[in-house]
mmCIF file of C-alpha atoms in Angstrom:
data_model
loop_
_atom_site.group_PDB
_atom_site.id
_atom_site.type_symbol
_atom_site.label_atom_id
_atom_site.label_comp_id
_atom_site.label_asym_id
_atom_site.label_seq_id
_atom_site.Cartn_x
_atom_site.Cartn_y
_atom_site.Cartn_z
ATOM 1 C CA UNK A 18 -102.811 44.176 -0.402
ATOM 2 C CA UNK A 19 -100.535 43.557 -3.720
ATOM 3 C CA UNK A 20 -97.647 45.310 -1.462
ATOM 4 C CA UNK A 21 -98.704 42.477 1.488
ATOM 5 C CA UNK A 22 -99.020 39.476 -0.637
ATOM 6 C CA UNK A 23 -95.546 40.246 -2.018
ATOM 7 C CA UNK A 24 -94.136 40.386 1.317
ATOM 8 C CA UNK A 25 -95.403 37.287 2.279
ATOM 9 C CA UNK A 26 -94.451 35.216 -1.059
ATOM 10 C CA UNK A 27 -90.786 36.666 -0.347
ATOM 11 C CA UNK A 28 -90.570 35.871 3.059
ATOM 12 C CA UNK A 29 -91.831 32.143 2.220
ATOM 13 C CA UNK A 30 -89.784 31.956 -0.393
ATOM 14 C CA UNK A 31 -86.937 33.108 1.887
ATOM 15 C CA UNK A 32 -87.869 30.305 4.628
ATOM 16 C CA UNK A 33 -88.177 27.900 2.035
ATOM 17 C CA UNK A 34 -84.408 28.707 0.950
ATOM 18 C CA UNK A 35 -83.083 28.543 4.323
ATOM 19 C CA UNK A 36 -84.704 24.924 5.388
ATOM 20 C CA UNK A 37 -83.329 23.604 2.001
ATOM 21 C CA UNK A 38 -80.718 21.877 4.321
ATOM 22 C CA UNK A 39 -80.662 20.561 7.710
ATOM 23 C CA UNK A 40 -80.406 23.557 10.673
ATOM 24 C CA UNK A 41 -76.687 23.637 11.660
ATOM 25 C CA UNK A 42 -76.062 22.150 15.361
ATOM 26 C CA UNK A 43 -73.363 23.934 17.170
ATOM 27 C CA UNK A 44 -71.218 23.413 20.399
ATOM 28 C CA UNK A 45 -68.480 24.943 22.094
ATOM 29 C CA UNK A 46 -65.404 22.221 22.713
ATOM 30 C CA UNK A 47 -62.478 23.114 25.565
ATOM 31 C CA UNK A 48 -58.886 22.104 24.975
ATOM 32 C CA UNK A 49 -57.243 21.786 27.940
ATOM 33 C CA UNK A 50 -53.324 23.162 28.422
ATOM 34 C CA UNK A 51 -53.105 24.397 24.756
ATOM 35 C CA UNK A 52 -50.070 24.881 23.788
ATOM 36 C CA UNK A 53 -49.274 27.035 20.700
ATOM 37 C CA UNK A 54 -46.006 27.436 18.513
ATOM 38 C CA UNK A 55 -44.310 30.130 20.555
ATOM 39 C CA UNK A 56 -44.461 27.987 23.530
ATOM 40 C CA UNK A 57 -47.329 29.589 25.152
ATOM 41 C CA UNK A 58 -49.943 27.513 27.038
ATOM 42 C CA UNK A 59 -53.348 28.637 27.616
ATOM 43 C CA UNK A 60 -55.366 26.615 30.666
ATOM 44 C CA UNK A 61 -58.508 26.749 28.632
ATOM 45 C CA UNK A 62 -58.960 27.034 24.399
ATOM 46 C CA UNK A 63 -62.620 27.296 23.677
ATOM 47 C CA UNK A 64 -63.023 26.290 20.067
ATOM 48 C CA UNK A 65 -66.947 26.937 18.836
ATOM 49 C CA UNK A 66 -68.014 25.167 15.591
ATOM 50 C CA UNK A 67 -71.059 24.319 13.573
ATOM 51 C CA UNK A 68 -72.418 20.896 11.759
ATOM 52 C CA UNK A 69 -74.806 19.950 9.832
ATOM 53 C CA UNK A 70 -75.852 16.732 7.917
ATOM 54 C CA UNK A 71 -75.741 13.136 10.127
ATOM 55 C CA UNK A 72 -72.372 12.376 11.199
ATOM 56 C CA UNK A 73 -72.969 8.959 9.425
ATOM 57 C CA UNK A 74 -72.117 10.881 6.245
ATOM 58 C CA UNK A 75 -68.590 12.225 4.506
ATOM 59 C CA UNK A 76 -66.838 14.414 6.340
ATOM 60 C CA UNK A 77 -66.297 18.071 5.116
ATOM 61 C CA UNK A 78 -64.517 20.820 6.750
ATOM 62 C CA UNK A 79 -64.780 24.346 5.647
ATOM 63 C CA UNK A 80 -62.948 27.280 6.924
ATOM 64 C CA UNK A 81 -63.593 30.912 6.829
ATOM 65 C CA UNK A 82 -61.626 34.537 5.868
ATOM 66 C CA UNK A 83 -60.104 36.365 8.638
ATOM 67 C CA UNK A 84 -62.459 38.861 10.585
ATOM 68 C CA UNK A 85 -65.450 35.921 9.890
ATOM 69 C CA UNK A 86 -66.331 32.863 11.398
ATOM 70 C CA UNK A 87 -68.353 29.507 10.319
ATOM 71 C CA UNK A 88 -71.773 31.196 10.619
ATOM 72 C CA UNK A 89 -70.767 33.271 7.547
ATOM 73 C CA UNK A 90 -71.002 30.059 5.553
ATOM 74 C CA UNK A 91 -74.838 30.211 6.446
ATOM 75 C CA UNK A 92 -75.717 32.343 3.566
ATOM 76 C CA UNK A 93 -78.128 32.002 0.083
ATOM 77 C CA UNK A 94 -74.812 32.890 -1.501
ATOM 78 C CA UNK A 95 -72.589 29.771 0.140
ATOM 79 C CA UNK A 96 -75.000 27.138 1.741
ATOM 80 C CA UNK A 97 -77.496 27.598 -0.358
ATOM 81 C CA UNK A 98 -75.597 26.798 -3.335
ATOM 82 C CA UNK A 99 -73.994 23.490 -2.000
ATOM 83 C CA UNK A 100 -75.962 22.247 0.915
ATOM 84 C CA UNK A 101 -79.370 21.753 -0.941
ATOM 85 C CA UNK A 102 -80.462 18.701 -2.003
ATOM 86 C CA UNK A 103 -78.366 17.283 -5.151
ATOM 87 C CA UNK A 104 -76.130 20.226 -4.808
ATOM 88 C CA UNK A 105 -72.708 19.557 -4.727
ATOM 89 C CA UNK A 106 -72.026 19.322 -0.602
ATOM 90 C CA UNK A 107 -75.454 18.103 -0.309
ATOM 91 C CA UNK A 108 -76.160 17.713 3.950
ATOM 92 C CA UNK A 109 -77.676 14.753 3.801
ATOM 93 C CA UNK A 110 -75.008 12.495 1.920
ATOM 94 C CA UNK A 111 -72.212 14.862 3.721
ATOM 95 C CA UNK A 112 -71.361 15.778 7.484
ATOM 96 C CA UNK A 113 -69.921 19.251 7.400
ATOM 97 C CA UNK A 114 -68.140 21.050 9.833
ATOM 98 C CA UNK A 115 -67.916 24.871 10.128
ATOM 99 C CA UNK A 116 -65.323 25.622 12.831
ATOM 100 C CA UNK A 117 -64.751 29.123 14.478
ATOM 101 C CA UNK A 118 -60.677 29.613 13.799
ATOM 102 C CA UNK A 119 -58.806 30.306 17.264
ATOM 103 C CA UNK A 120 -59.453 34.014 17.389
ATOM 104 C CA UNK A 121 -62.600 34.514 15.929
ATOM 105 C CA UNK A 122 -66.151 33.752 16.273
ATOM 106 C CA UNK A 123 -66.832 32.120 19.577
ATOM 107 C CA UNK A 124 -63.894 30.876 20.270
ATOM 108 C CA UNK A 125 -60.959 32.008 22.368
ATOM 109 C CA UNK A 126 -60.020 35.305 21.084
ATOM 110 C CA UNK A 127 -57.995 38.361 23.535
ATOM 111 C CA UNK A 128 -61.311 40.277 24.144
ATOM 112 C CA UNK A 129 -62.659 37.689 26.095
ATOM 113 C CA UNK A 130 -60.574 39.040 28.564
ATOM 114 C CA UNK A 131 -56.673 38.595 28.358
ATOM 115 C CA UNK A 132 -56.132 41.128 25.701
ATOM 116 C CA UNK A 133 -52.603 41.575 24.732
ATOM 117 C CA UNK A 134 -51.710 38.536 27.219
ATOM 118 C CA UNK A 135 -53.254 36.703 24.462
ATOM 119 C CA UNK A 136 -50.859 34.429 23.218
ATOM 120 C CA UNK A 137 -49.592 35.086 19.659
ATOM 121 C CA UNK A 138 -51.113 32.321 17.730
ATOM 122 C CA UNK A 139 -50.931 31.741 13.981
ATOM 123 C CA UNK A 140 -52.237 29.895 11.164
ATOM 124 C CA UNK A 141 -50.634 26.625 11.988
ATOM 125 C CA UNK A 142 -52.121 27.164 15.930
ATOM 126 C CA UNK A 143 -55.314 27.750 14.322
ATOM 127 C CA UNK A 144 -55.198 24.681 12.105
ATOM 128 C CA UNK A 145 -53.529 22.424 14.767
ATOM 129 C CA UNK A 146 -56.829 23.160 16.647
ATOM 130 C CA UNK A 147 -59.103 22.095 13.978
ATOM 131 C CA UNK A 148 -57.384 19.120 13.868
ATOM 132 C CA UNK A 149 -57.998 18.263 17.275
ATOM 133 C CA UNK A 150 -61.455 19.536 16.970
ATOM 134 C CA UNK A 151 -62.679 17.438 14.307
ATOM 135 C CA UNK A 152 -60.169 13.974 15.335
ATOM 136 C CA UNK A 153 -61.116 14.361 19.306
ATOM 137 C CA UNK A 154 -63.878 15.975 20.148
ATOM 138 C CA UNK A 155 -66.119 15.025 16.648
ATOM 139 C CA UNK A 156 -63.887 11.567 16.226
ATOM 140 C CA UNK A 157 -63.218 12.081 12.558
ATOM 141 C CA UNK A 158 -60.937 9.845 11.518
ATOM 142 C CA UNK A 159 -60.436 10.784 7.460
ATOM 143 C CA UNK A 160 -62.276 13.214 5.553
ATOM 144 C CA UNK A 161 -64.101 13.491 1.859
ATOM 145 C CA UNK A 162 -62.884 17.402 1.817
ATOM 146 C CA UNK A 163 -60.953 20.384 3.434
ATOM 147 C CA UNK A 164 -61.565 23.315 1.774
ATOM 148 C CA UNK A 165 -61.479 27.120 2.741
ATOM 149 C CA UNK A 166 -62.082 30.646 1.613
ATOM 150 C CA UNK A 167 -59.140 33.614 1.841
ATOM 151 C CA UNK A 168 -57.689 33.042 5.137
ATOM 152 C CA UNK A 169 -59.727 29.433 5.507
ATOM 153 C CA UNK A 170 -57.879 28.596 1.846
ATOM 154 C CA UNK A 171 -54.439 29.462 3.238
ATOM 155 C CA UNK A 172 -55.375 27.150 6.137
ATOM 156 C CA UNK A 173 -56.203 24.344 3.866
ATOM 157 C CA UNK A 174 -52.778 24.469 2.371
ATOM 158 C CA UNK A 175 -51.451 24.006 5.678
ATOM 159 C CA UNK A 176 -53.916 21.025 6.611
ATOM 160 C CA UNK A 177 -53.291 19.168 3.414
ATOM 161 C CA UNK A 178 -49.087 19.255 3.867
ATOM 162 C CA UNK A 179 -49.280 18.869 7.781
ATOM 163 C CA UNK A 180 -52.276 16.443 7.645
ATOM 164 C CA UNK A 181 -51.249 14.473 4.207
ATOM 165 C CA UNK A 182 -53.411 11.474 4.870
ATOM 166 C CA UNK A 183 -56.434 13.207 6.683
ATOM 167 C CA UNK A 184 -58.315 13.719 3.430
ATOM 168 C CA UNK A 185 -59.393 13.088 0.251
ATOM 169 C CA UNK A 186 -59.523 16.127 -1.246
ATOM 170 C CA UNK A 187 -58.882 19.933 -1.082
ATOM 171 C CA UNK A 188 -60.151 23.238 -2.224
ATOM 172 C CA UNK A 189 -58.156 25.981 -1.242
ATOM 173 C CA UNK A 190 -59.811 29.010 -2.507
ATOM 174 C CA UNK A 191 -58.176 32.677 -2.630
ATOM 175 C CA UNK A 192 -55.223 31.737 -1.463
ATOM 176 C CA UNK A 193 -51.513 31.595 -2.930
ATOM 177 C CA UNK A 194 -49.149 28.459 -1.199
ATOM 178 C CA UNK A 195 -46.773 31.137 -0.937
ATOM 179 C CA UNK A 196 -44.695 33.154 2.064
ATOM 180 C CA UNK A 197 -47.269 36.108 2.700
ATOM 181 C CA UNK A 198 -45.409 38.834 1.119
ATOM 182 C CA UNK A 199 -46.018 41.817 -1.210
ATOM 183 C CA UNK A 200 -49.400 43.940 -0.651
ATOM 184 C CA UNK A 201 -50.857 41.462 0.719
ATOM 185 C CA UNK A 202 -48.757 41.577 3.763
ATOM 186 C CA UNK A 203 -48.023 45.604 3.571
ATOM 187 C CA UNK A 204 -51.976 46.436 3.745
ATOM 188 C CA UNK A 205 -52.542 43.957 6.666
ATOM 189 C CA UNK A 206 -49.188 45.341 8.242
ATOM 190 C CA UNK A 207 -50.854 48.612 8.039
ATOM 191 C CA UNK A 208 -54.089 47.613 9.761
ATOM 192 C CA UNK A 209 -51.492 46.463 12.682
ATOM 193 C CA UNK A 210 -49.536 49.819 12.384
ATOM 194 C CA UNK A 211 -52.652 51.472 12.678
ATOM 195 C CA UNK A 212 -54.134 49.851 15.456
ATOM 196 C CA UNK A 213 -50.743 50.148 17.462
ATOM 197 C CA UNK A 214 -49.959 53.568 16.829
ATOM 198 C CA UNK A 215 -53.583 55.076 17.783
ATOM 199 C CA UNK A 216 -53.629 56.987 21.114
ATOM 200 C CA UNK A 217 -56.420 55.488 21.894
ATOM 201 C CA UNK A 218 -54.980 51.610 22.108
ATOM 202 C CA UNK A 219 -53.391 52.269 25.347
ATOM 203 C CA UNK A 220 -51.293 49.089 24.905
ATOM 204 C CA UNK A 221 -54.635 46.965 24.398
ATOM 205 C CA UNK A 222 -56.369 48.582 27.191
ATOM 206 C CA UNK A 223 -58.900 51.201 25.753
ATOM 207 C CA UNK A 224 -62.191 51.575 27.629
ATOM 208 C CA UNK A 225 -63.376 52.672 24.099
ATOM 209 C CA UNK A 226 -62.403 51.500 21.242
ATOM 210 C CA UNK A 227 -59.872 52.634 19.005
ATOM 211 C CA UNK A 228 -61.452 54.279 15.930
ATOM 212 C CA UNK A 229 -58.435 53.725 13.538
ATOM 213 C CA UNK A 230 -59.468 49.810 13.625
ATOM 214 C CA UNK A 231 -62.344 50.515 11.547
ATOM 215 C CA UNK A 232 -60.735 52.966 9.085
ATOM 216 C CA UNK A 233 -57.845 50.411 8.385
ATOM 217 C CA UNK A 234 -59.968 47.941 8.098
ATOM 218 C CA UNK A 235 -62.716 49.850 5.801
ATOM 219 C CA UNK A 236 -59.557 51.292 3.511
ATOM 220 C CA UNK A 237 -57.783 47.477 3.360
ATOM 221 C CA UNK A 238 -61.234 46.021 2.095
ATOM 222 C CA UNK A 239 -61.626 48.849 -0.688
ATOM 223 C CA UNK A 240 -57.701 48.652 -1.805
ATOM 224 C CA UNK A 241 -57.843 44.473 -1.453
ATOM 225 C CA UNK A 242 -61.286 43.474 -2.403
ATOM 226 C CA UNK A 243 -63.921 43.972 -4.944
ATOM 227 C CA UNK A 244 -62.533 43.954 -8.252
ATOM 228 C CA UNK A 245 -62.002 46.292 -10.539
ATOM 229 C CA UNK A 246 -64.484 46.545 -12.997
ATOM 230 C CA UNK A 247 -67.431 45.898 -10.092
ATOM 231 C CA UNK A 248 -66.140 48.657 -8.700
ATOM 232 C CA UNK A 249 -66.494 50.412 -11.402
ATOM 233 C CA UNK A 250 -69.600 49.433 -12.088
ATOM 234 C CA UNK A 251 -70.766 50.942 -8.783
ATOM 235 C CA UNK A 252 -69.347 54.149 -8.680
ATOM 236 C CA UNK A 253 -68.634 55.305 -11.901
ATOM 237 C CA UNK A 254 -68.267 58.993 -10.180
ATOM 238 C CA UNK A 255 -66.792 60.753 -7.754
ATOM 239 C CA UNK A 256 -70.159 61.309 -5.933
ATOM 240 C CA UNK A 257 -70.927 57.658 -5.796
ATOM 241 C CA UNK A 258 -67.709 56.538 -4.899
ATOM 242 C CA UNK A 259 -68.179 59.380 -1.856
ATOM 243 C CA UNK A 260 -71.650 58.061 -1.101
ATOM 244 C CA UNK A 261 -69.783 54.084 -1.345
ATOM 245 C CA UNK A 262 -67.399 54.981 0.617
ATOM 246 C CA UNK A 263 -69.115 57.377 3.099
ATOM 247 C CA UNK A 264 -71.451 53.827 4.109
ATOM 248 C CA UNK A 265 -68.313 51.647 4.725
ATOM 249 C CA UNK A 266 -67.145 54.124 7.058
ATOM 250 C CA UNK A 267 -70.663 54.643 8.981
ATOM 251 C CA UNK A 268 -71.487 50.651 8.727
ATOM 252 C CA UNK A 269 -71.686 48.904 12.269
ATOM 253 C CA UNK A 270 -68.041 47.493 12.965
ATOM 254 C CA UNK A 271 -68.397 45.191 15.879
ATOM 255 C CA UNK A 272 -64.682 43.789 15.612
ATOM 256 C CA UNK A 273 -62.776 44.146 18.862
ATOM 257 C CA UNK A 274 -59.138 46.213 18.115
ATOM 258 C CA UNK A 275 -57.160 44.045 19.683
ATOM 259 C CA UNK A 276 -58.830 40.795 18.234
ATOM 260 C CA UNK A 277 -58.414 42.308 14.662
ATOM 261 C CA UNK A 278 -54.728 43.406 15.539
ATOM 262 C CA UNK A 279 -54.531 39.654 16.088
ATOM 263 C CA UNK A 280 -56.607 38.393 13.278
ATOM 264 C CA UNK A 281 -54.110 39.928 10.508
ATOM 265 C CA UNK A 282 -50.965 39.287 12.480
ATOM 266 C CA UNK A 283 -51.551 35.753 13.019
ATOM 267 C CA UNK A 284 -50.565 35.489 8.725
ATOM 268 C CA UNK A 285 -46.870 37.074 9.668
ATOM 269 C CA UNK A 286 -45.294 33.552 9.085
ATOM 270 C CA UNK A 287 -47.578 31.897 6.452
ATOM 271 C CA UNK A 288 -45.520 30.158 4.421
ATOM 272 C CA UNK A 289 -46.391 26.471 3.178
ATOM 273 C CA UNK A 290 -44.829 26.670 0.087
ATOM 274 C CA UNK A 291 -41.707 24.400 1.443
ATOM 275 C CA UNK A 292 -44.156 21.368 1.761
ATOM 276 C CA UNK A 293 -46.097 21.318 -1.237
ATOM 277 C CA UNK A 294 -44.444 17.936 -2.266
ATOM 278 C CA UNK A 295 -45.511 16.075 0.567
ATOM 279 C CA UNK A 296 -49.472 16.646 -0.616
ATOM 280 C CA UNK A 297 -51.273 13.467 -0.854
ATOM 281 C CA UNK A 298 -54.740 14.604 -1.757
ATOM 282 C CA UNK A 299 -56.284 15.999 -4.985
ATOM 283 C CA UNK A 300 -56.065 19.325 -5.098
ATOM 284 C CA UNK A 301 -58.622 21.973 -6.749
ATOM 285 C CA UNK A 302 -57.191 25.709 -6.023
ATOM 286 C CA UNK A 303 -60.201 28.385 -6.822
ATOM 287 C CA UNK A 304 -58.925 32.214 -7.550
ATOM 288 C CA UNK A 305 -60.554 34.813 -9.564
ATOM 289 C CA UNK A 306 -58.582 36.346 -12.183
ATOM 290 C CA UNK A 307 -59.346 39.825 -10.054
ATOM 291 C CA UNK A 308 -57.935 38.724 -6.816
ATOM 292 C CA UNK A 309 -56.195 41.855 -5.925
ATOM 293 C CA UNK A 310 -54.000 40.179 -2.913
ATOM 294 C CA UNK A 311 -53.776 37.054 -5.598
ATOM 295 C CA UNK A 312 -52.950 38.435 -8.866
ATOM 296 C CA UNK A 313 -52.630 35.395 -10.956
ATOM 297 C CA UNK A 314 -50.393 37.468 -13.567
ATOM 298 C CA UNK A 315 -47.442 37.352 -11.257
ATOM 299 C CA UNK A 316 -47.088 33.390 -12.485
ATOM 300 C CA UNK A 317 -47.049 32.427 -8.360
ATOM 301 C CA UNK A 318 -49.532 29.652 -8.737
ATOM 302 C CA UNK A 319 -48.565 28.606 -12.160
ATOM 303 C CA UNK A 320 -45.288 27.789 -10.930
ATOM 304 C CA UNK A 321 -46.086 26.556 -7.547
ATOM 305 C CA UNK A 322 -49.426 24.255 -8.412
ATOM 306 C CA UNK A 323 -46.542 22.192 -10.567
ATOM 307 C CA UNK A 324 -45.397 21.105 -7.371
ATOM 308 C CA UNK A 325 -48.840 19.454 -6.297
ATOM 309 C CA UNK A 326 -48.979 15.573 -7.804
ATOM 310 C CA UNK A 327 -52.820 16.340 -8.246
ATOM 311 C CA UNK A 328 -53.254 19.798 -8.324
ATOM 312 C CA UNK A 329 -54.824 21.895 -10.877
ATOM 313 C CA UNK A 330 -56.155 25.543 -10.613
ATOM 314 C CA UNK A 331 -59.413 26.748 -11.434
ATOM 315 C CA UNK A 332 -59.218 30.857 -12.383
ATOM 316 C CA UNK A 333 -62.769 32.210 -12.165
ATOM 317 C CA UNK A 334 -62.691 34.940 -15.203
ATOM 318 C CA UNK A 335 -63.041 38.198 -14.222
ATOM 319 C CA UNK A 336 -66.353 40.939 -14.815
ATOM 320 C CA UNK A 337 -67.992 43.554 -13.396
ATOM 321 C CA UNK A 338 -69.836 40.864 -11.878
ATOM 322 C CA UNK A 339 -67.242 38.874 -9.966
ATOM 323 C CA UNK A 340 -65.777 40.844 -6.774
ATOM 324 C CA UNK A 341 -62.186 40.192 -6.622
ATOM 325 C CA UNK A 342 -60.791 38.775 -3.766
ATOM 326 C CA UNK A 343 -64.556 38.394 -1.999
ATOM 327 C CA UNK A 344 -65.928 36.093 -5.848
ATOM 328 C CA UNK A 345 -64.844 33.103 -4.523
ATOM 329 C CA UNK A 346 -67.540 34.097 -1.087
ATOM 330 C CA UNK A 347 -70.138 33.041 -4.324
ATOM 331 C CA UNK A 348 -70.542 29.641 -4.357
ATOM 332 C CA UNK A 349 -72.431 30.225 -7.661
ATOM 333 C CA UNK A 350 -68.625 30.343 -9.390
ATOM 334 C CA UNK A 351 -67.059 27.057 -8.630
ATOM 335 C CA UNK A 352 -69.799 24.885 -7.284
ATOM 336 C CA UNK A 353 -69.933 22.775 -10.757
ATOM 337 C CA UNK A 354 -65.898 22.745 -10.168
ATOM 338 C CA UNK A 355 -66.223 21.476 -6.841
ATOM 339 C CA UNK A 356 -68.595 19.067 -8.042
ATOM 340 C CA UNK A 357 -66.421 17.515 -10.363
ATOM 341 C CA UNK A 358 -63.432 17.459 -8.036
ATOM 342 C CA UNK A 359 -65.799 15.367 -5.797
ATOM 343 C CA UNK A 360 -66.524 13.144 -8.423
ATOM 344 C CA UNK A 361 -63.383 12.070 -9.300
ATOM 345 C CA UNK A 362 -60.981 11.776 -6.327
ATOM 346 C CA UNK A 363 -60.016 9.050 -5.373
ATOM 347 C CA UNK A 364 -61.148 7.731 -1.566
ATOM 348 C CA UNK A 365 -57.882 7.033 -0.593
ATOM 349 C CA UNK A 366 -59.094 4.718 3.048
ATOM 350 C CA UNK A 367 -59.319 5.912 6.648
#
C-alpha cells in the first residue's frame, strides 16, 4: 500500500508539473516552391512547429540541437523551468514558438522519401524557413526573443545578423559566432565519413539501416558532450565506463542515416562571424565553461562578443554537475540570466 500511495503522489505530482503551462498546439505549415541556397527548389517544404501561450502575448522563438526537434523543449528540465507561472518565459504573458528545423522532427527531411535527392540545405535554409514560418504562416511581425540551444544557438546568430530588426533580444546558447572549424567540425565530419563509407549505405539506399550511424553518433556524443568531471563522476572505472558505454551503444536509435548524414552536414558553411556588426538586438550568449566543442579558453568568444554593441556572455562554471556541451539543455543554469536579459532590453517597436 506504502509502495501504491507513493506511486500515485509521484505520478500526481508529475501531472501537476506538466499542466504548469498551457498544452503546446502544433501544426504542420507547407511552403510552396522552396528554394534553398544551392539553387534547389523543392515543390513542397513541410515545416512542423509547436506553440503555446495566446498569440496575444510576446513572441518567443526557440530552436533546438541537431538530431532534436521542438518537442525536446517539452521537458521538467526546459519548460518546466521557464514556462510556469512567474517563471521567466512564463506562457501566459509570452507566445512561444517551437519550430521543427528543415530536416528534423516533422518536417521535410530525405527519409520521407527523396533520400539523397534531398536537397543540401544548411543553417541559413533552415533559418530562412523559420522566418517565413513565424512572419507568414503565424503573422509575427517583431519578436520579444530568439534564442536557441547548440545547433538552435548557432541559428540564432544567424537570425539576429540576417533578421537585425525582427527582435528584441537574443540568447544564443552553446554556440561560438565563429566559421565551424576545429573538433567541432572533424567529429561531425567523421559521423559523415562514417555514414558514407559503410557498405551498407548503398548511396542512401539501404533497406536496413546502416549500423555505423549509431556508433558515430554514440562515440561523437561521448568525445563532444558531458563534461569532464560528470563524467567522471559516473564512471570512475573501467567497468562502469564499459557498463556506460555498453547502454549508449544498445539504446534505441531511431535517427534515419541519411537524415543524420544531413543533420551534421548542413553546419559545413556556418560562419556568421562576418556580420556580427550589423546586430541590433541585445545579446545574452550562454556557454558552460565545459563545452567541449566550445572551449571558452581558446579566447573565441572573448574576442568576438566585442563585436556585438549589446552583447555580453554568460559562462555557466563548470562541476561534476554541469554536462558540458548538453548544461545549457538545463534551464535550471541560466533561467535567472535570461530573466534579467528580459528585463532590461529595450522593446525596440514592430
Amino acid at each position: 500500500m506504502k509502495v501504491l500511495v507513493g506511486l500515485l503522489l509521484a505520478v500526481s505530482a508529475f501531472t501537476v508539473m506538466a499542466q504548469n503551462y498551457p498544452a503546446p498546439q502544433e501544426g504542420t505549415w507547407v511552403v510552396r516552391d522552396f528554394r534553398f541556397h544551392t539553387g534547389e527548389v523543392l515543390p513542397e517544404l513541410k515545416l512542423h512547429y509547436r506553440t503555446i501561450g495566446d498569440k496575444s502575448g510576446e513572441p518567443v522563438i526557440i530552436m533546438h540541437g541537431t538530431t532534436g526537434s521542438g518537442a525536446g523543449f517539452l521537458s521538467p528540465t526546459f519548460a518546466g523551468e521557464l514556462f510556469g507561472p512567474g517563471q521567466a518565459l512564463d506562457a501566459k504573458r509570452y507566445y512561444i514558438i517551437l519550430p521543427d528545423a528543415v530536416g528534423h522532427g516533422r518536417s521535410s527531411k530525405p527519409s520521407d522519401g527523396l533520400k539523397m535527392k534531398f536537397p543540401r540545405y544548411n543553417y541559413e535554409d533552415m533559418v530562412d524557413a523559420q522566418h517565413r514560418l513565424v512572419t507568414e504562416h503565424l503573422g509575427v511581425k517583431h519578436a520579444r526573443l530568439v534564442m536557441g540551444n547548440s545547433m538552435g544557438g548557432m541559428e540564432t546568430w544567424i537570425w539576429v545578423q540576417k533578421y537585425p530588426g525582427f527582435m528584441d533580444a537574443a540568447a544564443p546558447m552553446a554556440a561560438t559566432p565563429t566559421e565551424m572549424a576545429s573538433r567541432n567540425w572533424m567529429t561531425r565530419r567523421l559521423i559523415i565519413d562514417s555514414i558514407r563509407n559503410d557498405p551498407d549505405w548503398k548511396n542512401g539506399e539501404y533497406t536496413t539501416q546502416p549500423r555505423s550511424a549509431q556508433f558515430a553518433s554514440v562515440f561523437f556524443g561521448i568525445a563532444t558532450s558531458g563534461g569532464d568531471q560528470a563524467l567522471y563522476k559516473q564512471a570512475p572505472t573501467r567497468q562502469k565506463a564499459d557498463e556506460l558505454l555498453d547502454r549508449r551503444l544498445k539504446a534505441p536509435y531511431t535517427v534515419d542515416a541519411n537524415d543524420a548524414l544531413y543533420m551534421w552536414d548542413s553546419s559545413r558553411d556556418y560562419n556568421p562571424s562576418p556580420g556580427l556588426e550589423r546586430i541590433e538586438a541585445t545579446v545574452l550568449a550562454i556557454n558552460s565553461a565545459d563545452d567541449e566543442r566550445n572551449p571558452p579558453h581558446t579566447g573565441v568568444m572573448d574576442r568576438e562578443i566585442k563585436r556585438v554593441k549589446n552583447g555580453r556572455v554568460y559562462l555557466i562554471p563548470a562541476s561534476e554537475n554541469t554536462a558540458g556541451h548538453g548544461t545549457t539543455g538545463q534551464a535550471k543554469w541560466w533561467k535567472d540570466e535570461l530573466a534579467k536579459l528580459l528585463q532590461s532590453a529595450p522593446r525596440r517597436g514592430q
